[in-house]
CSV table of N, CA, C and O in Angstrom, one decimal:
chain,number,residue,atom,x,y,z
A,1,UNK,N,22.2,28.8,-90.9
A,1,UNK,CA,21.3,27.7,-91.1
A,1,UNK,C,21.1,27.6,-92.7
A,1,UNK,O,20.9,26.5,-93.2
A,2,UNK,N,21.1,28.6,-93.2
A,2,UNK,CA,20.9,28.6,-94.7
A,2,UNK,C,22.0,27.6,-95.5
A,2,UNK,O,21.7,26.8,-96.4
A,3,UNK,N,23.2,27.8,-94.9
A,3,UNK,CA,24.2,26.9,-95.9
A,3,UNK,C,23.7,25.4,-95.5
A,3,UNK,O,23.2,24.7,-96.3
A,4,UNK,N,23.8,25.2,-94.5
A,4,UNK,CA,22.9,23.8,-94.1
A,4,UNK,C,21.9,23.3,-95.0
A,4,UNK,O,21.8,22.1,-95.3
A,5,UNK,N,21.3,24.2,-95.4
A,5,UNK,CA,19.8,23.6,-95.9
A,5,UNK,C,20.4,23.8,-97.3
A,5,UNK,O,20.0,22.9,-98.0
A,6,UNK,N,20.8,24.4,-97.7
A,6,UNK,CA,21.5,24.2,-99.1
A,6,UNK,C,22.1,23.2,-99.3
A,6,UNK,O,21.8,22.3,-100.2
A,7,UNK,N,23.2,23.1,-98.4
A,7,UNK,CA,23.9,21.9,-98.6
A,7,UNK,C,23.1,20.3,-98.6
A,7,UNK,O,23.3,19.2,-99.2
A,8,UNK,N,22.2,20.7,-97.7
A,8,UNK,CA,21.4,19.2,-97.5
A,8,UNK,C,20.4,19.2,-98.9
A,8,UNK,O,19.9,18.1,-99.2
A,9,UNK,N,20.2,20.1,-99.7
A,9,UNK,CA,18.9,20.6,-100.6
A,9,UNK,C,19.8,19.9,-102.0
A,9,UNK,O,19.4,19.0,-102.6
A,10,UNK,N,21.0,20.4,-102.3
A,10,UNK,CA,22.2,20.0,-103.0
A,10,UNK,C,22.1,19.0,-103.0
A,10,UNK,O,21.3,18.6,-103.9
A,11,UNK,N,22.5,18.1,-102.4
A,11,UNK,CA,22.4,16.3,-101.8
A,11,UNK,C,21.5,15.5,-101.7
A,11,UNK,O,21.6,14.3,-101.6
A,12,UNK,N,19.9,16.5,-101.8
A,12,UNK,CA,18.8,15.3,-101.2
A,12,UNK,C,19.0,14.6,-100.4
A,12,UNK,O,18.9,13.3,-100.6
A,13,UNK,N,19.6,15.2,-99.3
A,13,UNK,CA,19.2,14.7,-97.8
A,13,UNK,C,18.2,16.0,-96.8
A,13,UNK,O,18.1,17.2,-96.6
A,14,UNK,N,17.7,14.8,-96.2
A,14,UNK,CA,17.0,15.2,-94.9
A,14,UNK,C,17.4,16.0,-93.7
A,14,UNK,O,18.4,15.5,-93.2
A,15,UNK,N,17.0,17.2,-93.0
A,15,UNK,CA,17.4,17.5,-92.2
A,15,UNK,C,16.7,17.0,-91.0
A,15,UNK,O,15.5,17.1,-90.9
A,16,UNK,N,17.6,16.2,-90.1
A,16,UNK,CA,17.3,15.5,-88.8
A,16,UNK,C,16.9,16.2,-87.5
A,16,UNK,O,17.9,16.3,-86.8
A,17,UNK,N,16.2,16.6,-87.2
A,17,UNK,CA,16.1,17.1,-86.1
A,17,UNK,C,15.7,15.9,-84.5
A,17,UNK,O,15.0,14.9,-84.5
A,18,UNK,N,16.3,16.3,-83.4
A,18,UNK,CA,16.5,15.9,-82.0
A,18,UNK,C,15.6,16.4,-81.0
A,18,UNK,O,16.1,16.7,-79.9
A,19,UNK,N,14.3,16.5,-81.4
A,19,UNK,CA,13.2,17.5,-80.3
A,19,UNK,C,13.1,16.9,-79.2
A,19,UNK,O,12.7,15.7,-79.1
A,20,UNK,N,13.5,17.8,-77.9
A,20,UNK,CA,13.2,17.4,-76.9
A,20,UNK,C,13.0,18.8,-76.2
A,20,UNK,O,13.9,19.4,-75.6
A,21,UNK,N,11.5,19.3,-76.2
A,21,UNK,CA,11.3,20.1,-75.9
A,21,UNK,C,11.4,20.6,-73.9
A,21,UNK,O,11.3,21.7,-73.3
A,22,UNK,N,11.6,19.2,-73.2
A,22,UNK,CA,11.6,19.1,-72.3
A,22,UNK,C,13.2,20.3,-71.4
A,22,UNK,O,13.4,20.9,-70.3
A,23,UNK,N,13.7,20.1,-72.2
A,23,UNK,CA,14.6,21.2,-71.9
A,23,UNK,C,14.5,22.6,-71.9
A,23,UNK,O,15.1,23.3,-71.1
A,24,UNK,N,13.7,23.1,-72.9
A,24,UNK,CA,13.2,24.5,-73.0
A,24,UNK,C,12.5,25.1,-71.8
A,24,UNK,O,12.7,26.1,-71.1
A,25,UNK,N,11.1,23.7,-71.7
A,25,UNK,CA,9.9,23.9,-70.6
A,25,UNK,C,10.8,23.9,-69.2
A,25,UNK,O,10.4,24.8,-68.4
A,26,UNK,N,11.8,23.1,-68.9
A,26,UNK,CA,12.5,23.6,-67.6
A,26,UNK,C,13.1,25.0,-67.3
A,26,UNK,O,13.1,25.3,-66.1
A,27,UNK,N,13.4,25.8,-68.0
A,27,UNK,CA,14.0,27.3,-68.3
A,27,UNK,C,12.5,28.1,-68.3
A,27,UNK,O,12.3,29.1,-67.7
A,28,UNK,N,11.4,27.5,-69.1
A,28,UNK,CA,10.6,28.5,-69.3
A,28,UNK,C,9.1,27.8,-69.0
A,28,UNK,O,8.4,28.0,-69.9
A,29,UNK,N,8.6,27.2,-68.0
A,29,UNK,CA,7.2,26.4,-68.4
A,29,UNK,C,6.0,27.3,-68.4
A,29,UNK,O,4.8,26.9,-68.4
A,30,UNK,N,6.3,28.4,-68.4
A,30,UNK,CA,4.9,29.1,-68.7
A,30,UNK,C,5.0,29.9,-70.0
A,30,UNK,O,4.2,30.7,-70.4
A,31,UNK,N,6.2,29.5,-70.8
A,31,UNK,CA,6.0,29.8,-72.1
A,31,UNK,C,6.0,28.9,-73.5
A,31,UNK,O,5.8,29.2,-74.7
A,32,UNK,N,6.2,27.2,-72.7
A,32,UNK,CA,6.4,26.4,-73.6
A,32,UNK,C,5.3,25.1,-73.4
A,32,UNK,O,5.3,24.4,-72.4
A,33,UNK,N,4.5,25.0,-74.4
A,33,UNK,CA,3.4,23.9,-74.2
A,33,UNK,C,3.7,22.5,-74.9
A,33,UNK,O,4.3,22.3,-75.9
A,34,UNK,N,3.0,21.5,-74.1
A,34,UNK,CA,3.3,20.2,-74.8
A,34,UNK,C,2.7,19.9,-75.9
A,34,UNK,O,2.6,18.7,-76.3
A,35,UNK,N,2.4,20.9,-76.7
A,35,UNK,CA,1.5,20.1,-78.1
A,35,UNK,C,2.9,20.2,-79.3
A,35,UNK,O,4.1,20.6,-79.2
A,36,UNK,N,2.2,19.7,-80.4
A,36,UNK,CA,3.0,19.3,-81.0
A,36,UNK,C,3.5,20.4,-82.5
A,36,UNK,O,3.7,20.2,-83.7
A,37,UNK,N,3.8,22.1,-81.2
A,37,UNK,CA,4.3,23.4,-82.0
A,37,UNK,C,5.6,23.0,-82.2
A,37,UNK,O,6.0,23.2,-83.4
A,38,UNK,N,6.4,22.4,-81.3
A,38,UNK,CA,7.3,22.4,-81.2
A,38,UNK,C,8.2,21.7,-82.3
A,38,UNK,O,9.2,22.0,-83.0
A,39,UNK,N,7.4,20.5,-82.3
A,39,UNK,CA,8.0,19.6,-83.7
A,39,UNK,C,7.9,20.0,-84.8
A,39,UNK,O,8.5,19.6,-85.8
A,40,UNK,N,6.8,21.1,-84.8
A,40,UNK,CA,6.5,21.7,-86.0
A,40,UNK,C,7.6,22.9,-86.5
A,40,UNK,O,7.6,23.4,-87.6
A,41,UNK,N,8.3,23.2,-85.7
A,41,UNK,CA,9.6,24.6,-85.9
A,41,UNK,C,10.8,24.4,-87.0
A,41,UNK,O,11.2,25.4,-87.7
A,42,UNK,N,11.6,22.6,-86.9
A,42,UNK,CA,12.0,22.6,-87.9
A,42,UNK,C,12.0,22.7,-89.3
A,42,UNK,O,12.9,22.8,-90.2
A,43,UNK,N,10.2,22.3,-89.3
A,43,UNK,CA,10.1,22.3,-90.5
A,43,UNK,C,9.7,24.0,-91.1
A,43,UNK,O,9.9,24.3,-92.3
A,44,UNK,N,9.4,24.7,-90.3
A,44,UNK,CA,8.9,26.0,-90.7
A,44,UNK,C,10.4,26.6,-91.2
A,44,UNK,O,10.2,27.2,-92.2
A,45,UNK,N,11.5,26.7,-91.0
A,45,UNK,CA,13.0,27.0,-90.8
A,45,UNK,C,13.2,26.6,-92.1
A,45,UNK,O,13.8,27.3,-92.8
A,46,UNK,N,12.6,25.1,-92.7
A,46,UNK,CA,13.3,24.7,-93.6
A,46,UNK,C,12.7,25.3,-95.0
A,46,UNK,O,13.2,25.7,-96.0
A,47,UNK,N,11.0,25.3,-94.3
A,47,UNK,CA,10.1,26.5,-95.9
A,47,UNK,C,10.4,27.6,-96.0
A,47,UNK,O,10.6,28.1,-97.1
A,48,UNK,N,10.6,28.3,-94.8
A,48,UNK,CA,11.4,30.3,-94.9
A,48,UNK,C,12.2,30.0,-95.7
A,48,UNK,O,12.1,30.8,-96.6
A,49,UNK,N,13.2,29.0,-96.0
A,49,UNK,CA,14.5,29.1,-96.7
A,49,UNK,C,14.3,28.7,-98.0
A,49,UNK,O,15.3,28.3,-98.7
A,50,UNK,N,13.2,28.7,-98.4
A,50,UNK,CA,12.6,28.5,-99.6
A,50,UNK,C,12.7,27.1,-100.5
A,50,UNK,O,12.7,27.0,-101.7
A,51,UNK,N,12.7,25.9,-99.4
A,51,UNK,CA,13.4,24.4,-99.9
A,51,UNK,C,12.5,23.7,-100.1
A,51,UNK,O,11.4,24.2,-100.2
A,52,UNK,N,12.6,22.6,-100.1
A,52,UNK,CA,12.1,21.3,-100.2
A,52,UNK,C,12.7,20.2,-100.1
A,52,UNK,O,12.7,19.1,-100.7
A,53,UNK,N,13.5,21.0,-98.7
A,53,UNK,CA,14.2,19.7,-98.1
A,53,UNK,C,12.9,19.5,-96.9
A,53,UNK,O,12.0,20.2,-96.6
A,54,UNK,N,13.4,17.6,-96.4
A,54,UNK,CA,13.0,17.0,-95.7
A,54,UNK,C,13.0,17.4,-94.4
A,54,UNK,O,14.0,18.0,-94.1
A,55,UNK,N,12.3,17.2,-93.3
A,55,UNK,CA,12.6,17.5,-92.0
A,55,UNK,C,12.0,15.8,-91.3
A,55,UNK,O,10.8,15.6,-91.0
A,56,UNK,N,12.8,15.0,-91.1
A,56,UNK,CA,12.8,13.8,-90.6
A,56,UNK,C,13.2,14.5,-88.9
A,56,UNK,O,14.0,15.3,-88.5
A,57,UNK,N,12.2,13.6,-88.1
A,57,UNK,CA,12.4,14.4,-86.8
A,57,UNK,C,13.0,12.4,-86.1
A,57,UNK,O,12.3,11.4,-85.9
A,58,UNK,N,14.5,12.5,-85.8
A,58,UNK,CA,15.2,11.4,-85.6
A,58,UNK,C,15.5,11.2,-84.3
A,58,UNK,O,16.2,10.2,-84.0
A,59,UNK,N,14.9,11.9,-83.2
A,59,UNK,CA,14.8,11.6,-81.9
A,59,UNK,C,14.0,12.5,-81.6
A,59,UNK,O,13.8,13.6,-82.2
A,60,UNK,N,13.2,12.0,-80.0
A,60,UNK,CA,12.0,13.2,-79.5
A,60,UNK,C,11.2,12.3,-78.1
A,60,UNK,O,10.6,11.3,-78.2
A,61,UNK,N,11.5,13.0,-77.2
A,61,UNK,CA,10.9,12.7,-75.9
A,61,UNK,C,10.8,13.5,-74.8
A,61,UNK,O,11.3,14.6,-74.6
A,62,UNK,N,10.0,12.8,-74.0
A,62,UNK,CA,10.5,13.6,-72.6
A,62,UNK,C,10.3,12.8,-71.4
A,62,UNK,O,9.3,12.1,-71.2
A,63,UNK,N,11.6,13.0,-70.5
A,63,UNK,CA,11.6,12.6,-69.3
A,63,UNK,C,10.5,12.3,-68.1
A,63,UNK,O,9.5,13.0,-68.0
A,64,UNK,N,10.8,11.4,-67.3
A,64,UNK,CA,9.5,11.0,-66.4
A,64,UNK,C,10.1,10.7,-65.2
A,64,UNK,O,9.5,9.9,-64.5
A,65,UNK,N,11.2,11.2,-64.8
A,65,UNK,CA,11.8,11.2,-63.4
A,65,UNK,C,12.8,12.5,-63.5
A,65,UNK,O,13.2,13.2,-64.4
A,66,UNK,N,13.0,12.4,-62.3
A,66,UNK,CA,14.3,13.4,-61.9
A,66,UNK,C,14.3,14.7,-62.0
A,66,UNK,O,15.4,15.3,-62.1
A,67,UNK,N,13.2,15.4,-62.1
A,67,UNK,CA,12.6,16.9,-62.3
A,67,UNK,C,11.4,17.3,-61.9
A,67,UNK,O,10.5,16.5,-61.9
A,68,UNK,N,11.4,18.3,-61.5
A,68,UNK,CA,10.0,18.4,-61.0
A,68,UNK,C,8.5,18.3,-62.5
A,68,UNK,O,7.3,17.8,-62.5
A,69,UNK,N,9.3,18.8,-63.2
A,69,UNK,CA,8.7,18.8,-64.5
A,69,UNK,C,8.4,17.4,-65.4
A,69,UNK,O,7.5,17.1,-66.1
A,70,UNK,N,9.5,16.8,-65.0
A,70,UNK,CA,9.8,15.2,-65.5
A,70,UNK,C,9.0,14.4,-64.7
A,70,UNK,O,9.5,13.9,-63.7
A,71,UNK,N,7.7,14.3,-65.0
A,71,UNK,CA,6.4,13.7,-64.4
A,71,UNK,C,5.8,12.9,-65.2
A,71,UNK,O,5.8,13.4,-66.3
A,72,UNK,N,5.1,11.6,-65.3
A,72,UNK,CA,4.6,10.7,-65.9
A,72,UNK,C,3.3,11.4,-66.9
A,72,UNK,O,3.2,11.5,-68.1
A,73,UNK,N,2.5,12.1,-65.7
A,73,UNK,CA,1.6,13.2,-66.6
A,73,UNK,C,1.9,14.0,-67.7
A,73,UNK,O,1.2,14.3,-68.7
A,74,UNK,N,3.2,14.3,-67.1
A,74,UNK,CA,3.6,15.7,-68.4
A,74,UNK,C,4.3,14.5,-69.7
A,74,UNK,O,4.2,14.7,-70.9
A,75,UNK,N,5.1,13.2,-69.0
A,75,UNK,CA,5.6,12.7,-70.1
A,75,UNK,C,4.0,12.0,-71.4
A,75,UNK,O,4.0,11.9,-72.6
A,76,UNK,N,3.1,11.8,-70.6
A,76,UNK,CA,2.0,11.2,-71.4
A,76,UNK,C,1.7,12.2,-72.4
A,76,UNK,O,2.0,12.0,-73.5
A,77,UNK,N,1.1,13.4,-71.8
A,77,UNK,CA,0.9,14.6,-72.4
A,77,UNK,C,1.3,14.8,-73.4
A,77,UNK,O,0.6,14.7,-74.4
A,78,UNK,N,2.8,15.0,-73.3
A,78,UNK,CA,4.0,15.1,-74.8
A,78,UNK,C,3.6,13.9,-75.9
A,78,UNK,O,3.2,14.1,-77.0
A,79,UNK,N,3.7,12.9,-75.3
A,79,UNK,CA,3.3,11.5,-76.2
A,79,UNK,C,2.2,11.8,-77.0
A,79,UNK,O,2.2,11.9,-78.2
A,80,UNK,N,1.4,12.1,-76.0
A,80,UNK,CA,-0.2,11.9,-77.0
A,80,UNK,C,-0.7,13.0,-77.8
A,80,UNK,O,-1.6,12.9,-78.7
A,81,UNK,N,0.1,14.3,-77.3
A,81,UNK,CA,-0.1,15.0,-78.3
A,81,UNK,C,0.8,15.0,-80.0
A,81,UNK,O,0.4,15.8,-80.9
């Protein structure tokens, strides 16, 4: 990950991140919460590496059908937090 963030730091560009934590919470839902830690991780990745590169977050949702988890409730939840 470090050459990444170099390479993007070099360039002044943004690292894009794709959060969809809805994938994790299926593997793990008693260890992963809907607030908004999650969106917060890319950017923590990008300060350890001592940058000041960008963390533009360029997609992020969660599902409302087709899982037991994938529920209108849980999708609101995600939203509003």
């Amino acid at each position: 990950m470090a050459s990444v963030i170099s390479f993007l730091a070099n360039n002044g560009a943004p690292l894009l991140a794709n959060v969809y934590p809805y994938f994790s919470y299926i593997d793990k839902p008693q260890s992963i919460s809907l607030d908004y830690a999650l969106l917060r991780s890319p950017g923590v990745v990008v300060q350890d590496g001592g940058s000041n590169v960008k963390v533009v977050v360029s997609e992020s949702g969660w599902p409302s059908e087709g899982h037991a988890a994938a529920t209108i409730d849980n999708a609101a939840t995600y939203y509003q937090n």
